[in-house]
Short mmCIF file of C-alpha atoms and ligand atoms in Angstrom, two decimals:
data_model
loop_
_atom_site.label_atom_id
_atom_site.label_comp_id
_atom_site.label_asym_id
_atom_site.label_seq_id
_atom_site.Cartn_x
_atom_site.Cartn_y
_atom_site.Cartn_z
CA UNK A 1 32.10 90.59 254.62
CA UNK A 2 33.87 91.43 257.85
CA UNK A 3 33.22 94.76 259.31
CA UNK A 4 36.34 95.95 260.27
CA UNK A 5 36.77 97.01 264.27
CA UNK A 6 37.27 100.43 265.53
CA UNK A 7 40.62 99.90 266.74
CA UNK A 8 42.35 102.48 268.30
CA UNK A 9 45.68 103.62 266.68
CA UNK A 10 47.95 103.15 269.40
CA UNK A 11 47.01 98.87 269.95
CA UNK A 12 49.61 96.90 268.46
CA UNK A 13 48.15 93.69 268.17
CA UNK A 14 44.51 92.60 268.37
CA UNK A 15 41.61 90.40 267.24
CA UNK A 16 38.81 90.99 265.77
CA UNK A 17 35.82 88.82 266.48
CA UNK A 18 33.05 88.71 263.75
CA UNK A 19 29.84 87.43 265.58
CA UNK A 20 27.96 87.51 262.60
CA UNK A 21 30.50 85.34 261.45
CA UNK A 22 29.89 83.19 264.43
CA UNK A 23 26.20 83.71 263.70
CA UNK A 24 26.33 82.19 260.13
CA UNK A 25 28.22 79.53 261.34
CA UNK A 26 25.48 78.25 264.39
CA UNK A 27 23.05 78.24 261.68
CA UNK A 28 24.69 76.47 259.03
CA UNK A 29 25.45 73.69 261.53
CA UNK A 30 22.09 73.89 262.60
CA UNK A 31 21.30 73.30 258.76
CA UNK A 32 23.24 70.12 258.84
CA UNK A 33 21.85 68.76 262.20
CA UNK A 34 17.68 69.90 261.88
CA UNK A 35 16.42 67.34 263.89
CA UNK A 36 19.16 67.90 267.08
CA UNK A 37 19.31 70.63 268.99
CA UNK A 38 22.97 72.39 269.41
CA UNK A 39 25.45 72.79 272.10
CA UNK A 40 27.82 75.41 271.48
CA UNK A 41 31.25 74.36 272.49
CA UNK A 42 32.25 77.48 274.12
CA UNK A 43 35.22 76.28 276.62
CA UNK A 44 38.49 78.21 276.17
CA UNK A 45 37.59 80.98 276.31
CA UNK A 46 35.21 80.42 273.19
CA UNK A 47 38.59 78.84 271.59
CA UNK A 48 39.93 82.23 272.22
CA UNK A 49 37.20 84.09 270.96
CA UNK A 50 36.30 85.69 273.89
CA UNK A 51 33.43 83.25 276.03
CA UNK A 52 30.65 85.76 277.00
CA UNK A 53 30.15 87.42 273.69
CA UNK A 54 30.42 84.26 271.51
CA UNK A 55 28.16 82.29 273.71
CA UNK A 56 25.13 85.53 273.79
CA UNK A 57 26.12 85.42 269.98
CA UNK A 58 25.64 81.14 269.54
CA UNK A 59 22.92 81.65 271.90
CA UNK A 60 21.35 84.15 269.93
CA UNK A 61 21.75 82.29 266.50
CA UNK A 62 19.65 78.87 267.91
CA UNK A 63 22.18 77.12 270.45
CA UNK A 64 20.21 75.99 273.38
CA UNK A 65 23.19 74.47 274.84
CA UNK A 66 26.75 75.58 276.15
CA UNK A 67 29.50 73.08 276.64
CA UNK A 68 32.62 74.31 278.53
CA UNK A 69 35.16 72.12 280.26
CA UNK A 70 35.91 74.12 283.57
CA UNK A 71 33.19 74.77 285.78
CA UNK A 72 34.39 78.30 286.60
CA UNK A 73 34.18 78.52 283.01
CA UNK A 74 30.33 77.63 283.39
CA UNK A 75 29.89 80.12 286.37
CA UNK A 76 31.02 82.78 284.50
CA UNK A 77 28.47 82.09 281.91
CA UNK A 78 26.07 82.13 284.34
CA UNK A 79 26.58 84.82 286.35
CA UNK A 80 26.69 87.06 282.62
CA UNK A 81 23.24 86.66 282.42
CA UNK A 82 23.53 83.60 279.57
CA UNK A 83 20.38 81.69 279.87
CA UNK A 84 20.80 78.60 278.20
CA UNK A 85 21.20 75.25 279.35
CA UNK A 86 24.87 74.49 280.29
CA UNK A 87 27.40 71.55 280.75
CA UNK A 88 30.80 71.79 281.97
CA UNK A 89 32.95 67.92 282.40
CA UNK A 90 36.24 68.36 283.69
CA UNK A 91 36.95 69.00 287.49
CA UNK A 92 38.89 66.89 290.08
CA UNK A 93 38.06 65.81 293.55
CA UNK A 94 36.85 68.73 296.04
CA UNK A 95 35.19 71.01 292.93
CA UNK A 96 32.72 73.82 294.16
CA UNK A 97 29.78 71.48 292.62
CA UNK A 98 27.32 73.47 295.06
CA UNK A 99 28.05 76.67 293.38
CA UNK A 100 27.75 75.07 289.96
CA UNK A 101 24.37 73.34 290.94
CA UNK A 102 23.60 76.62 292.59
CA UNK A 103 23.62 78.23 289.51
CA UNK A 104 21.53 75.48 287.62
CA UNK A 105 24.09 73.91 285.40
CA UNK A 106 24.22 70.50 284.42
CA UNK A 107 27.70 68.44 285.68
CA UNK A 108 28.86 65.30 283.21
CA UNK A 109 30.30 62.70 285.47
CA UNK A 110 32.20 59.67 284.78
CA UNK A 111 32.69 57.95 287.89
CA UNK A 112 30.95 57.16 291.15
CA UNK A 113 33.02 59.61 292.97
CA UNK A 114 31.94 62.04 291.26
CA UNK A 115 28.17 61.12 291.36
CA UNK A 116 28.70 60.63 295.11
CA UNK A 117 30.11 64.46 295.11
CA UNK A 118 27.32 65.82 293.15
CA UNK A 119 24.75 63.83 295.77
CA UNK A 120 26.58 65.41 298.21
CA UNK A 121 26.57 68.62 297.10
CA UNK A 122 22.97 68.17 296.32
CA UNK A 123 21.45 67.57 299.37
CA UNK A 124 23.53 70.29 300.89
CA UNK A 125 21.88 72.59 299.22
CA UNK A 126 18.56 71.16 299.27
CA UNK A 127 18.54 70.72 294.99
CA UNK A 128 18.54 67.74 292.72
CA UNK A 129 21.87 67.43 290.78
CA UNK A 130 21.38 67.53 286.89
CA UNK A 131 23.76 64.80 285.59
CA UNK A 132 25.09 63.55 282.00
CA UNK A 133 26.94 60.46 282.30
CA UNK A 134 30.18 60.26 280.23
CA UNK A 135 30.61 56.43 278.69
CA UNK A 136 34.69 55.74 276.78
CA UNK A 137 33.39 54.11 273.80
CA UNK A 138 36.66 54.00 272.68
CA UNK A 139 38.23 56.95 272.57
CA UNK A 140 39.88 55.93 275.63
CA UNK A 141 40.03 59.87 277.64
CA UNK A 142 37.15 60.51 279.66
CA UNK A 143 34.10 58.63 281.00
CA UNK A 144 33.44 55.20 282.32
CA UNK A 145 34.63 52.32 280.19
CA UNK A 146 33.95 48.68 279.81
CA UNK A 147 32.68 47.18 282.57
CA UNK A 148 32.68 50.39 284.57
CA UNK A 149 30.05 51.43 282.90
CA UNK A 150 27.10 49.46 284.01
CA UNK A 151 28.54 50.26 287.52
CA UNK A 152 27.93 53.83 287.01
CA UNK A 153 24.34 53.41 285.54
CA UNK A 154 23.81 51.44 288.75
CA UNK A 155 25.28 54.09 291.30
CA UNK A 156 23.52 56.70 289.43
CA UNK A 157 20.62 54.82 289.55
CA UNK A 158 20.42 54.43 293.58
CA UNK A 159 20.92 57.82 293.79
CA UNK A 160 18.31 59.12 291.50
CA UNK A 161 16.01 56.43 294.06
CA UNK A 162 17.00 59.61 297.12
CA UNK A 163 16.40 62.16 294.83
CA UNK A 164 19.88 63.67 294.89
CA UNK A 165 20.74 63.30 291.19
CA UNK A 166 18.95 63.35 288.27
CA UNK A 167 20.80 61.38 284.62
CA UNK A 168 19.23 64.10 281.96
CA UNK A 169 22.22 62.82 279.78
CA UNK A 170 24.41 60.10 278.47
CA UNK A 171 27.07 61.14 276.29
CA UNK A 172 30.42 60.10 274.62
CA UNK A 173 33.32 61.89 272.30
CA UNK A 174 35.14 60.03 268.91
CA UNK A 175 38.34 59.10 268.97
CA UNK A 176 38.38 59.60 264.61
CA UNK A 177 35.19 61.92 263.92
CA UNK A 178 37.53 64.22 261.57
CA UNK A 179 38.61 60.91 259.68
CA UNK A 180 35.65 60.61 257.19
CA UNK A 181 35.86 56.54 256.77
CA UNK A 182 37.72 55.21 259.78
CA UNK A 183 36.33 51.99 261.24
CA UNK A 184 35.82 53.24 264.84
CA UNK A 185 33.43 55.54 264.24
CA UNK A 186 30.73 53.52 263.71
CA UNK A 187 32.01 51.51 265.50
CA UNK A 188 31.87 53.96 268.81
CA UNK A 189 28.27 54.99 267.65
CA UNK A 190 26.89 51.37 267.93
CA UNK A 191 28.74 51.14 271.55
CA UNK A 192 27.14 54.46 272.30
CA UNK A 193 23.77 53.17 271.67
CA UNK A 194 24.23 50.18 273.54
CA UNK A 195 25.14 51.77 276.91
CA UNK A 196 22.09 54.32 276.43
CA UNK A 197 19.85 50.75 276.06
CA UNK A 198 21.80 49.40 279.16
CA UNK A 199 21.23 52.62 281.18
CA UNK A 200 17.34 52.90 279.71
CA UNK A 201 17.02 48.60 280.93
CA UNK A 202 18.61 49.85 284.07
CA UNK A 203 15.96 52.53 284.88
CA UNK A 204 17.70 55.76 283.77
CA UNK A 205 15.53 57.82 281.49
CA UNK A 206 17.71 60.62 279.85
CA UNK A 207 16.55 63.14 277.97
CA UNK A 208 19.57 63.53 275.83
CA UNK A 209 22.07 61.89 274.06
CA UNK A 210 24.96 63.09 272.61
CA UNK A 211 28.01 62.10 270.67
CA UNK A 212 28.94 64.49 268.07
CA UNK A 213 31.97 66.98 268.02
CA UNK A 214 31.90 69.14 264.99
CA UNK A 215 33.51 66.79 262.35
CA UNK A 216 30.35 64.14 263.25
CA UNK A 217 28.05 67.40 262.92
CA UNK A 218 29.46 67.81 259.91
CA UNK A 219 30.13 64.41 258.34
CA UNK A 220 28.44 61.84 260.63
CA UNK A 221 24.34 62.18 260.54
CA UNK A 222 24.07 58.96 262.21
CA UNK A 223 25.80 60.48 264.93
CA UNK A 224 23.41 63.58 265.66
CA UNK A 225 21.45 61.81 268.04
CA UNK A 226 19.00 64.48 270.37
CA UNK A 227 22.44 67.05 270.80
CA UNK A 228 25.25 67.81 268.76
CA UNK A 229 28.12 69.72 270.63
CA UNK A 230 30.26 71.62 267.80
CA UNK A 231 33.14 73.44 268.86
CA UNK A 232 35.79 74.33 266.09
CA UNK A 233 33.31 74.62 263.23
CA UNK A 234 31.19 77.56 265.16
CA UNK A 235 34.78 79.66 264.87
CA UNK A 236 34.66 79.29 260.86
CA UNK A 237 37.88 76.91 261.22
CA UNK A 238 37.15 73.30 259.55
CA UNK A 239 37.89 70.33 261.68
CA UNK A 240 38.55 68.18 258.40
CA UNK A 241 41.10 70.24 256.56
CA UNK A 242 41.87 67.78 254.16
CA UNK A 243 38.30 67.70 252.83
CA UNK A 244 38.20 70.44 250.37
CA UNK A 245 34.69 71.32 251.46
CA UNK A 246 34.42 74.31 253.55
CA UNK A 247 30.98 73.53 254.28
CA UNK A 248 29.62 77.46 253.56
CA UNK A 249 31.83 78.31 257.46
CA UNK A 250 33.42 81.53 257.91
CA UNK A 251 36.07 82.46 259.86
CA UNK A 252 35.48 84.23 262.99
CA UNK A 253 38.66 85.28 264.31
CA UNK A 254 41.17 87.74 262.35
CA UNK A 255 44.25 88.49 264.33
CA UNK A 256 45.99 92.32 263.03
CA UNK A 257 48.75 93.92 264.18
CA UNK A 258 50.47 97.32 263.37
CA UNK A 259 53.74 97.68 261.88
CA UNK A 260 56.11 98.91 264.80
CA UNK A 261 59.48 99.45 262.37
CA UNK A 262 60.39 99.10 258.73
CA UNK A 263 64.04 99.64 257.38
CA UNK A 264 66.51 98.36 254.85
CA UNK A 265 68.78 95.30 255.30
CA UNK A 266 71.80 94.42 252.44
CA UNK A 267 72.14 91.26 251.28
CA UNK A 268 73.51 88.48 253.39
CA UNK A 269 72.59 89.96 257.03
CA UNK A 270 70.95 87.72 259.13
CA UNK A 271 67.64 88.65 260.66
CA UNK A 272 67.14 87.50 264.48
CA UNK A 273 67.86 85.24 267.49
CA UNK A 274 70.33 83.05 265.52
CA UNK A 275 70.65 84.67 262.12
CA UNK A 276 68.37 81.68 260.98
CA UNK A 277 67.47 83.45 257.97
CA UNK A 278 69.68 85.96 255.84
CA UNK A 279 67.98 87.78 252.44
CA UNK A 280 69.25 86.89 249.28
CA UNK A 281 69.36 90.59 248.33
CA UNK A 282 69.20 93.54 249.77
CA UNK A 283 65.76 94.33 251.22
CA UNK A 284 63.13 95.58 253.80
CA UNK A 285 61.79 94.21 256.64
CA UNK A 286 59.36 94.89 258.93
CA UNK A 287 58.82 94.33 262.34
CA UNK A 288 55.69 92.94 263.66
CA UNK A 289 54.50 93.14 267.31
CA UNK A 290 53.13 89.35 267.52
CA UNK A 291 55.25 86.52 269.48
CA UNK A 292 54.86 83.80 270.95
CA UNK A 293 53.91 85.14 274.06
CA UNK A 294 51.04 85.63 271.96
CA UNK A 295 50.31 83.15 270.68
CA UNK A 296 52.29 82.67 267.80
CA UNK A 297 54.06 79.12 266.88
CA UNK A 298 57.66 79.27 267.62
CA UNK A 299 57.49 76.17 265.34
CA UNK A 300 56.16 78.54 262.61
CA UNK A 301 59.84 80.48 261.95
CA UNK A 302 60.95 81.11 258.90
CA UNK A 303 57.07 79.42 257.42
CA UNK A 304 54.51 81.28 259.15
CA UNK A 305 52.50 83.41 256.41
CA UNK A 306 51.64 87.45 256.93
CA UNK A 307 49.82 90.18 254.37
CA UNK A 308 50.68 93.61 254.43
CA UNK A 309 49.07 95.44 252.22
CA UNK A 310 48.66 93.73 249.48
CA UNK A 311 51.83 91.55 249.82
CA UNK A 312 51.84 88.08 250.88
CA UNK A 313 55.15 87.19 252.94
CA UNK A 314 56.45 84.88 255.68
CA UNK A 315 58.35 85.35 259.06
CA UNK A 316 61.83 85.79 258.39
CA UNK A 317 63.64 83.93 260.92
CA UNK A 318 62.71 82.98 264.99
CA UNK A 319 59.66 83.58 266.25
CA UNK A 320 60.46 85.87 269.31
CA UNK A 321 58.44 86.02 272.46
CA UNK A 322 56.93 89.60 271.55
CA UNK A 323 57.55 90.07 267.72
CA UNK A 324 58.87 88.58 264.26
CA UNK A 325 60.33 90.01 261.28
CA UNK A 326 58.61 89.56 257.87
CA UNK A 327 60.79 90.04 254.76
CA UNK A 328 58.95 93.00 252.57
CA UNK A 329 61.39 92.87 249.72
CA UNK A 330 63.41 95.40 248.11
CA UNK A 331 60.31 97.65 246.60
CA UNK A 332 58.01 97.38 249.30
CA UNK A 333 56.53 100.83 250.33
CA UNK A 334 55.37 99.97 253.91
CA UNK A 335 55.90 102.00 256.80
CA UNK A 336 55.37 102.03 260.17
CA UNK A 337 51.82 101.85 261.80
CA UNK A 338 50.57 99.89 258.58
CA UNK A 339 48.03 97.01 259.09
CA UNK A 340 49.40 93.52 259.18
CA UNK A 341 47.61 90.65 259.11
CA UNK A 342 48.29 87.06 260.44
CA UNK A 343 44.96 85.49 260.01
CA UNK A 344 41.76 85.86 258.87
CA UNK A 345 39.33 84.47 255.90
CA UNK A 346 39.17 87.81 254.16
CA UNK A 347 40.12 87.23 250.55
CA UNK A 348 44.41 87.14 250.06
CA UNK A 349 44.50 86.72 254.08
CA UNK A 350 46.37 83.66 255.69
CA UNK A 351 44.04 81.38 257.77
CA UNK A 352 44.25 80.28 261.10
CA UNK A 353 44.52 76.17 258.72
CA UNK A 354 47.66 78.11 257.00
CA UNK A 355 49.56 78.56 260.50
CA UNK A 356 48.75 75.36 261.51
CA UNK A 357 50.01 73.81 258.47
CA UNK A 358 53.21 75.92 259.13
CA UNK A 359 54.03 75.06 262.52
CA UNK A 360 52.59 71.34 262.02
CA UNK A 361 49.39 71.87 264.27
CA UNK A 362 45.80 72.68 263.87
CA UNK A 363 43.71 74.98 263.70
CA UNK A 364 42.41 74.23 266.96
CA UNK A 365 45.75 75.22 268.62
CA UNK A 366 46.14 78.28 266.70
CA UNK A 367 43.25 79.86 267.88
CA UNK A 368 43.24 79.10 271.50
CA UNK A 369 46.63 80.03 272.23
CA UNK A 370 46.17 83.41 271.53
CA UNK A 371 47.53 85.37 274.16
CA UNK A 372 45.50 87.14 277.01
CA UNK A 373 47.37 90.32 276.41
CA UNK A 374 45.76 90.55 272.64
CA UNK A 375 43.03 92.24 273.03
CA UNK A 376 39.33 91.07 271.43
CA UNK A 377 37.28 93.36 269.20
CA UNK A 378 33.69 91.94 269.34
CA UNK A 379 32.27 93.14 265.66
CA UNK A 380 28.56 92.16 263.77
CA UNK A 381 26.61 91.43 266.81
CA UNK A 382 23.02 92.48 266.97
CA UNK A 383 23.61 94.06 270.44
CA UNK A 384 26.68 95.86 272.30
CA UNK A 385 29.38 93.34 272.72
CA UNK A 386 30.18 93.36 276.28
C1 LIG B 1 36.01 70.24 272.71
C2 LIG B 1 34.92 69.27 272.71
C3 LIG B 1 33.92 69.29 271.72
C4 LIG B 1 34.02 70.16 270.48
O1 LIG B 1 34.96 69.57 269.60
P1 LIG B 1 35.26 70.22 268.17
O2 LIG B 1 36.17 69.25 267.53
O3 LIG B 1 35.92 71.54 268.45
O4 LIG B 1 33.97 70.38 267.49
C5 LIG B 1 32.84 68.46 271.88
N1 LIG B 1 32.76 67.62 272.93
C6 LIG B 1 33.72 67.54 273.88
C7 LIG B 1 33.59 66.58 274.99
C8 LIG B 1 34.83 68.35 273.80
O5 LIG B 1 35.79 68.25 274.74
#
């Protein structure tokens, strides 16, 4: 079970991070992939989780990769000491690539630009570039598609012949992993294999391939392939919701706040920006110190589910930028400074899935939006959080 943080009293909303949570969940998807080794998908911030801590914690549980999109996102890794191998794939033109190669991390790349960049940077600093080329096998986002493609391999290819580059990697992402039987899966699998045998015929010898998200990790073993890059699933969230299986994960993230107000309302008297909900009776309500400056769905007003105590309620009305009301009823005992929480997967508590459901979004979204002014309580890890 969760160990609950040491909050101080005076915070009015935080998170609280269970890395043994996170733990559990890097070995259980370890469990479903033995054969591949695991890339933690740490990139927002680990989701919102808080990216140093929940990558020492993945790290610590078996992940020998990281995955983030940014590069600064893969500096900061590096320069906290992580030592794993890392990827980061999403930068424009003019990127610091030195300072990522610098710091030994591995750069995806998806068109001859940016190989020519990363050959640039490369010889600058007198290194050989580390490169994972990205192929569209359909999902039609990034890396090189169609008859791009073998023009990368070939680019890459001359400039592995100078030295400057190096393809350790060929990779792709599903367009409808976390749809159990669509077509294009397998579909994008059998495309994926194809370019690695038309980058192999072309000379590139990779050392990894890679193709699965978490819902592949979790549903698609013919998808594991030498890497499998889970993102969601490592935060305890599942990235097939309408599977019923929660596939043993546990949620990482529970977001509390305090109770900042509770007082009596009669019958009929609207509650918030636009009165857009009144109580049938007179009641209580209390207000809660989450917005969506937060973090929490505006689209989640009047739906968005809340425990205190031991009662389950909802948000009564908007969703404000720095608080909501939730409707306690007519016994309720609260008062201020009680505990209040949004999310969690303690038993009785909301989920993160619940929310989404709520304000018609996922999990995903949820999680990562939570603002920077929440503050995150690293609990369960095996050394100081830092
Ligand atoms: C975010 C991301 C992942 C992880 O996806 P999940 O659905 O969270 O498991 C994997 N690969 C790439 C390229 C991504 O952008």
């Amino acid at each position: 079970m969760t160990t609950n943080a040491v909050v101080p009293e005076a915070i009015p909303l935080w998170a609280e991070i269970d890395l043994a949570a996170l733990e559990h969940n890097v070995r259980v998807l370890r469990g479903r992939a033995p054969r591949s080794e695991l890339m933690a998908v740490v990139k927002a911030d680990a989701y919102g989780h808080g990216l140093v801590p929940c990558a020492q914690a993945a790290v610590r549980a078996g992940a020998s990769w990281l995955g983030v999109a940014q590069l600064t996102e893969a500096c900061t890794l590096r320069d906290a000491g992580v030592d794993a191998r890392l990827l980061t794939w999403l930068y424009p033109p003019g990127a610091d690539l030195a300072g990522a190669l610098r710091r030994d991390i591995d750069v995806s790349a998806s068109a001859p630009w940016a190989l020519d960049e990363l050959a640039a940077a490369a010889r600058r600093i007198g290194r050989t570039a580390r490169v994972h080329l990205k192929v569209d096998t359909g999902l039609g986002r990034g890396g090189a598609f169609g008859a791009d493609w073998d023009k990368l391999v070939r680019h890459a290819r001359c400039l592995e012949g100078e030295e400057a580059i190096r393809v350790v990697g060929v990779w792709t992402h599903f367009a409808h992993a976390d749809a159990p039987e669509h077509p294009t899966v397998l579909a994008q699998q059998e495309r994926f294999f194809e370019a690695v045998a038309r980058a192999e015929r072309a000379g590139l010898r990779p050392e990894v391939r890679h193709l699965a998200n978490s819902a592949a990790t979790l549903l698609h073993p013919g998808a594991h392939a030498d890497l499998v890059r889970p993102g969601i699933a490592l935060y305890g969230l599942s990235p097939v919701p309408q599977v019923a299986d929660d596939f043993g994960l546990r949620p990482v993230m529970t977001l509390k706040a305090r109770l900042v107000l509770v007082k009596r309302l009669p019958a009929g008297q609207g509650v918030s920006y636009g009165h857009a909900y009144a109580p049938a009776a007179d009641t209580v309500v209390g207000l809660v110190p989450a917005g969506y400056a937060d973090g929490i769905p505006r689209h989640a007003s009047n739906a968005g589910p809340v425990l205190v105590g031991s009662t389950r309620t909802r948000v009564a009305g908007r969703v404000c930028m720095d608080q909501i009301v939730v409707d306690l009823g007519a016994g309720s005992t609260a008062g201020a400074g009680d505990e209040v929480v949004l999310f969690g997967g303690g038993p009785g508590q909301p989920t993160a899935q619940d929310w989404a459901d709520a304000a018609g979004t996922i999990s995903y979204e949820i999680v990562t939006r939570v603002g920077a002014r929440v503050p995150r309580f690293h609990v369960g890890a095996q050394e100081p959080a830092r």
